[in-house]
């Protein structure tokens, strides 16, 4: 697959981001992990989630990455922020079926997770599953996703 994956978090998601980044770096489906922070012990550690979520969305928009995994307390703020970037589809998903459908139904490039909501081992498993799905542009879902893109072009 050779995915280029952005990872990002705020201080509420730092522990999970570090583990998920390590998992992704060890995954043969991943060619590159781009860590947008925040970083433990660094000056950026208190950057608010919108800055990270928007930067991740821009990296997707600009073709610098294929997908992103973002972690905050709930995942919600990261999803809201990344979704503000035109062309980006981000969602929080904390169960296996929603993770699957976020790709197969919605062609989301961004998965967001809440460190204060789910356990670390579930988060790790969900990200591993998420990497295994690819959107089928010939599927019946494609025309529905296109309606979102068309709205953004207006
Ligand atoms: O969605 C927002 C995140 O959960 C964030 O990590 C925590 O935000 P808060 O400090 O405003 O609750």
PDB file of C-alpha atoms and ligand atoms in Angstrom:
ATOM      1  CA  UNK A   1       0.000   0.000   0.000  1.00  0.00           C
ATOM      2  CA  UNK A   2       2.881   2.358   0.815  1.00  0.00           C
ATOM      3  CA  UNK A   3       0.698   4.764   2.717  1.00  0.00           C
ATOM      4  CA  UNK A   4       2.018   8.103   3.894  1.00  0.00           C
ATOM      5  CA  UNK A   5       0.281   8.626   7.196  1.00  0.00           C
ATOM      6  CA  UNK A   6       0.063  11.805   9.239  1.00  0.00           C
ATOM      7  CA  UNK A   7      -0.236  11.369  12.982  1.00  0.00           C
ATOM      8  CA  UNK A   8      -1.169  14.161  15.360  1.00  0.00           C
ATOM      9  CA  UNK A   9      -2.600  14.836  18.768  1.00  0.00           C
ATOM     10  CA  UNK A  10      -3.067  17.359  21.520  1.00  0.00           C
ATOM     11  CA  UNK A  11      -1.861  16.869  25.083  1.00  0.00           C
ATOM     12  CA  UNK A  12      -4.918  14.744  25.839  1.00  0.00           C
ATOM     13  CA  UNK A  13      -3.999  12.297  23.079  1.00  0.00           C
ATOM     14  CA  UNK A  14      -0.230  12.189  23.354  1.00  0.00           C
ATOM     15  CA  UNK A  15       0.178   8.761  24.928  1.00  0.00           C
ATOM     16  CA  UNK A  16      -1.919   7.076  22.254  1.00  0.00           C
ATOM     17  CA  UNK A  17      -0.351   9.039  19.409  1.00  0.00           C
ATOM     18  CA  UNK A  18       3.094   7.867  20.422  1.00  0.00           C
ATOM     19  CA  UNK A  19       2.056   4.204  20.473  1.00  0.00           C
ATOM     20  CA  UNK A  20       0.046   4.439  17.254  1.00  0.00           C
ATOM     21  CA  UNK A  21       2.946   6.163  15.489  1.00  0.00           C
ATOM     22  CA  UNK A  22       5.261   3.361  16.590  1.00  0.00           C
ATOM     23  CA  UNK A  23       2.775   0.762  15.334  1.00  0.00           C
ATOM     24  CA  UNK A  24       2.455   2.523  12.002  1.00  0.00           C
ATOM     25  CA  UNK A  25       6.220   2.792  11.561  1.00  0.00           C
ATOM     26  CA  UNK A  26       6.446  -0.974  12.067  1.00  0.00           C
ATOM     27  CA  UNK A  27       3.623  -1.732   9.645  1.00  0.00           C
ATOM     28  CA  UNK A  28       4.756  -2.924   6.192  1.00  0.00           C
ATOM     29  CA  UNK A  29       1.751  -1.208   4.613  1.00  0.00           C
ATOM     30  CA  UNK A  30       3.106   2.173   5.690  1.00  0.00           C
ATOM     31  CA  UNK A  31       5.880   3.899   3.767  1.00  0.00           C
ATOM     32  CA  UNK A  32       6.105   7.052   5.870  1.00  0.00           C
ATOM     33  CA  UNK A  33       4.782   8.418   9.148  1.00  0.00           C
ATOM     34  CA  UNK A  34       4.623  12.210   9.348  1.00  0.00           C
ATOM     35  CA  UNK A  35       4.314  13.341  12.971  1.00  0.00           C
ATOM     36  CA  UNK A  36       2.736  16.798  13.256  1.00  0.00           C
ATOM     37  CA  UNK A  37       2.972  16.794  17.054  1.00  0.00           C
ATOM     38  CA  UNK A  38       2.416  17.505  19.736  1.00  0.00           C
ATOM     39  CA  UNK A  39       5.631  16.062  21.146  1.00  0.00           C
ATOM     40  CA  UNK A  40       6.395  15.061  24.719  1.00  0.00           C
ATOM     41  CA  UNK A  41       8.563  17.586  26.518  1.00  0.00           C
ATOM     42  CA  UNK A  42       8.631  19.932  23.536  1.00  0.00           C
ATOM     43  CA  UNK A  43       7.487  23.525  23.155  1.00  0.00           C
ATOM     44  CA  UNK A  44       4.500  22.414  21.105  1.00  0.00           C
ATOM     45  CA  UNK A  45       3.017  20.181  23.788  1.00  0.00           C
ATOM     46  CA  UNK A  46       0.154  22.563  24.580  1.00  0.00           C
ATOM     47  CA  UNK A  47      -0.800  23.389  21.013  1.00  0.00           C
ATOM     48  CA  UNK A  48      -4.591  23.179  20.842  1.00  0.00           C
ATOM     49  CA  UNK A  49      -6.268  20.465  18.852  1.00  0.00           C
ATOM     50  CA  UNK A  50      -7.599  22.763  16.079  1.00  0.00           C
ATOM     51  CA  UNK A  51      -4.064  23.690  15.024  1.00  0.00           C
ATOM     52  CA  UNK A  52      -3.079  20.053  14.687  1.00  0.00           C
ATOM     53  CA  UNK A  53      -6.333  18.960  13.065  1.00  0.00           C
ATOM     54  CA  UNK A  54      -6.228  21.758  10.509  1.00  0.00           C
ATOM     55  CA  UNK A  55      -2.553  21.095   9.713  1.00  0.00           C
ATOM     56  CA  UNK A  56      -3.318  17.415   9.200  1.00  0.00           C
ATOM     57  CA  UNK A  57      -6.202  18.264   6.892  1.00  0.00           C
ATOM     58  CA  UNK A  58      -3.977  20.584   4.900  1.00  0.00           C
ATOM     59  CA  UNK A  59      -1.368  17.843   4.532  1.00  0.00           C
ATOM     60  CA  UNK A  60      -4.045  15.598   3.020  1.00  0.00           C
ATOM     61  CA  UNK A  61      -5.362  18.402   0.822  1.00  0.00           C
ATOM     62  CA  UNK A  62      -1.880  19.239  -0.428  1.00  0.00           C
ATOM     63  CA  UNK A  63      -1.071  15.633  -1.290  1.00  0.00           C
ATOM     64  CA  UNK A  64       1.689  15.357   1.303  1.00  0.00           C
ATOM     65  CA  UNK A  65      -0.038  12.396   2.959  1.00  0.00           C
ATOM     66  CA  UNK A  66      -2.660   9.816   2.054  1.00  0.00           C
ATOM     67  CA  UNK A  67      -4.322   9.435   5.433  1.00  0.00           C
ATOM     68  CA  UNK A  68      -4.188  10.739   8.987  1.00  0.00           C
ATOM     69  CA  UNK A  69      -4.742   9.363  12.473  1.00  0.00           C
ATOM     70  CA  UNK A  70      -5.454  12.077  15.023  1.00  0.00           C
ATOM     71  CA  UNK A  71      -5.969  11.709  18.763  1.00  0.00           C
ATOM     72  CA  UNK A  72      -7.437  14.115  21.286  1.00  0.00           C
ATOM     73  CA  UNK A  73      -9.556  13.579  24.373  1.00  0.00           C
ATOM     74  CA  UNK A  74     -12.635  12.455  22.475  1.00  0.00           C
ATOM     75  CA  UNK A  75     -11.569  12.546  18.823  1.00  0.00           C
ATOM     76  CA  UNK A  76     -14.361  15.029  18.182  1.00  0.00           C
ATOM     77  CA  UNK A  77     -12.326  18.238  18.086  1.00  0.00           C
ATOM     78  CA  UNK A  78      -9.796  16.734  15.728  1.00  0.00           C
ATOM     79  CA  UNK A  79     -12.548  15.571  13.381  1.00  0.00           C
ATOM     80  CA  UNK A  80     -14.276  18.947  13.429  1.00  0.00           C
ATOM     81  CA  UNK A  81     -11.017  20.715  12.650  1.00  0.00           C
ATOM     82  CA  UNK A  82      -9.777  18.433   9.869  1.00  0.00           C
ATOM     83  CA  UNK A  83     -13.199  18.527   8.226  1.00  0.00           C
ATOM     84  CA  UNK A  84     -12.901  22.290   7.783  1.00  0.00           C
ATOM     85  CA  UNK A  85     -10.296  21.709   5.070  1.00  0.00           C
ATOM     86  CA  UNK A  86     -12.085  21.311   1.727  1.00  0.00           C
ATOM     87  CA  UNK A  87     -11.812  17.835   0.307  1.00  0.00           C
ATOM     88  CA  UNK A  88     -11.028  16.253   3.657  1.00  0.00           C
ATOM     89  CA  UNK A  89     -13.367  13.720   5.220  1.00  0.00           C
ATOM     90  CA  UNK A  90     -12.612  13.004   8.869  1.00  0.00           C
ATOM     91  CA  UNK A  91     -14.521  11.029  11.442  1.00  0.00           C
ATOM     92  CA  UNK A  92     -14.244   9.681  14.917  1.00  0.00           C
ATOM     93  CA  UNK A  93     -14.800   5.910  14.955  1.00  0.00           C
ATOM     94  CA  UNK A  94     -14.470   3.798  18.073  1.00  0.00           C
ATOM     95  CA  UNK A  95     -15.812   0.491  16.833  1.00  0.00           C
ATOM     96  CA  UNK A  96     -14.741  -1.922  14.154  1.00  0.00           C
ATOM     97  CA  UNK A  97     -17.796  -1.562  11.928  1.00  0.00           C
ATOM     98  CA  UNK A  98     -17.675   2.240  11.896  1.00  0.00           C
ATOM     99  CA  UNK A  99     -13.964   2.148  11.067  1.00  0.00           C
ATOM    100  CA  UNK A 100     -14.719  -0.153   8.132  1.00  0.00           C
ATOM    101  CA  UNK A 101     -17.584   1.991   6.877  1.00  0.00           C
ATOM    102  CA  UNK A 102     -15.577   5.216   7.268  1.00  0.00           C
ATOM    103  CA  UNK A 103     -13.505   3.922   4.367  1.00  0.00           C
ATOM    104  CA  UNK A 104     -15.855   1.711   2.373  1.00  0.00           C
ATOM    105  CA  UNK A 105     -18.906   3.998   2.603  1.00  0.00           C
ATOM    106  CA  UNK A 106     -17.434   7.423   3.163  1.00  0.00           C
ATOM    107  CA  UNK A 107     -13.868   7.346   1.801  1.00  0.00           C
ATOM    108  CA  UNK A 108     -12.613   9.194   4.872  1.00  0.00           C
ATOM    109  CA  UNK A 109      -8.939   9.982   4.777  1.00  0.00           C
ATOM    110  CA  UNK A 110      -8.815  10.846   8.469  1.00  0.00           C
ATOM    111  CA  UNK A 111      -9.568   8.661  11.488  1.00  0.00           C
ATOM    112  CA  UNK A 112      -9.809  10.381  14.857  1.00  0.00           C
ATOM    113  CA  UNK A 113      -9.729   8.666  18.231  1.00  0.00           C
ATOM    114  CA  UNK A 114     -10.415   9.698  21.801  1.00  0.00           C
ATOM    115  CA  UNK A 115      -7.799   8.745  24.352  1.00  0.00           C
ATOM    116  CA  UNK A 116     -10.317   9.482  27.111  1.00  0.00           C
ATOM    117  CA  UNK A 117     -12.933   7.240  25.487  1.00  0.00           C
ATOM    118  CA  UNK A 118     -11.443   3.923  24.376  1.00  0.00           C
ATOM    119  CA  UNK A 119      -8.657   1.689  25.619  1.00  0.00           C
ATOM    120  CA  UNK A 120      -5.252   1.724  24.014  1.00  0.00           C
ATOM    121  CA  UNK A 121      -5.411  -1.847  22.743  1.00  0.00           C
ATOM    122  CA  UNK A 122      -8.726  -1.193  21.013  1.00  0.00           C
ATOM    123  CA  UNK A 123      -7.289   1.961  19.444  1.00  0.00           C
ATOM    124  CA  UNK A 124      -4.301   0.011  18.142  1.00  0.00           C
ATOM    125  CA  UNK A 125      -6.523  -2.713  16.714  1.00  0.00           C
ATOM    126  CA  UNK A 126      -8.825  -0.220  15.035  1.00  0.00           C
ATOM    127  CA  UNK A 127      -5.929   1.545  13.323  1.00  0.00           C
ATOM    128  CA  UNK A 128      -4.549  -1.780  12.102  1.00  0.00           C
ATOM    129  CA  UNK A 129      -7.961  -2.702  10.682  1.00  0.00           C
ATOM    130  CA  UNK A 130      -8.403   0.751   9.165  1.00  0.00           C
ATOM    131  CA  UNK A 131      -5.209   0.306   7.134  1.00  0.00           C
ATOM    132  CA  UNK A 132      -6.683  -2.809   5.567  1.00  0.00           C
ATOM    133  CA  UNK A 133      -9.579  -1.047   3.860  1.00  0.00           C
ATOM    134  CA  UNK A 134      -9.521   0.847   0.595  1.00  0.00           C
ATOM    135  CA  UNK A 135     -12.391   2.724  -0.983  1.00  0.00           C
ATOM    136  CA  UNK A 136     -13.805   1.343  -4.237  1.00  0.00           C
ATOM    137  CA  UNK A 137     -14.422   4.224  -6.632  1.00  0.00           C
ATOM    138  CA  UNK A 138     -16.731   1.936  -8.637  1.00  0.00           C
ATOM    139  CA  UNK A 139     -18.904   1.124  -5.629  1.00  0.00           C
ATOM    140  CA  UNK A 140     -22.424   2.413  -5.116  1.00  0.00           C
ATOM    141  CA  UNK A 141     -21.065   4.561  -2.304  1.00  0.00           C
ATOM    142  CA  UNK A 142     -18.910   6.640  -4.650  1.00  0.00           C
ATOM    143  CA  UNK A 143     -21.763   8.720  -6.052  1.00  0.00           C
ATOM    144  CA  UNK A 144     -22.895   9.579  -2.525  1.00  0.00           C
ATOM    145  CA  UNK A 145     -19.446  10.750  -1.488  1.00  0.00           C
ATOM    146  CA  UNK A 146     -19.278  12.793  -4.695  1.00  0.00           C
ATOM    147  CA  UNK A 147     -22.274  14.812  -3.547  1.00  0.00           C
ATOM    148  CA  UNK A 148     -20.159  16.128  -0.667  1.00  0.00           C
ATOM    149  CA  UNK A 149     -17.324  17.059  -3.020  1.00  0.00           C
ATOM    150  CA  UNK A 150     -19.743  18.786  -5.395  1.00  0.00           C
ATOM    151  CA  UNK A 151     -21.156  20.866  -2.538  1.00  0.00           C
ATOM    152  CA  UNK A 152     -17.647  21.976  -1.606  1.00  0.00           C
ATOM    153  CA  UNK A 153     -17.014  23.132  -5.183  1.00  0.00           C
ATOM    154  CA  UNK A 154     -20.076  25.466  -5.144  1.00  0.00           C
TER     155      UNK A 154
HETATM  156  O1  LIG B   1     -12.404  17.595  21.203  1.00  0.00           O
HETATM  157  C1  LIG B   1     -11.569  18.070  21.992  1.00  0.00           C
HETATM  158  C2  LIG B   1     -10.651  17.202  22.707  1.00  0.00           C
HETATM  159  O2  LIG B   1     -11.282  16.185  23.408  1.00  0.00           O
HETATM  160  C3  LIG B   1      -9.617  17.905  23.558  1.00  0.00           C
HETATM  161  O3  LIG B   1      -8.578  16.978  23.731  1.00  0.00           O
HETATM  162  C4  LIG B   1     -10.046  18.376  24.915  1.00  0.00           C
HETATM  163  O4  LIG B   1     -10.694  19.575  24.802  1.00  0.00           O
HETATM  164  P1  LIG B   1     -11.151  20.380  26.117  1.00  0.00           P
HETATM  165  O5  LIG B   1      -9.937  20.579  26.965  1.00  0.00           O
HETATM  166  O6  LIG B   1     -11.716  21.646  25.570  1.00  0.00           O
HETATM  167  O7  LIG B   1     -12.194  19.544  26.822  1.00  0.00           O
END
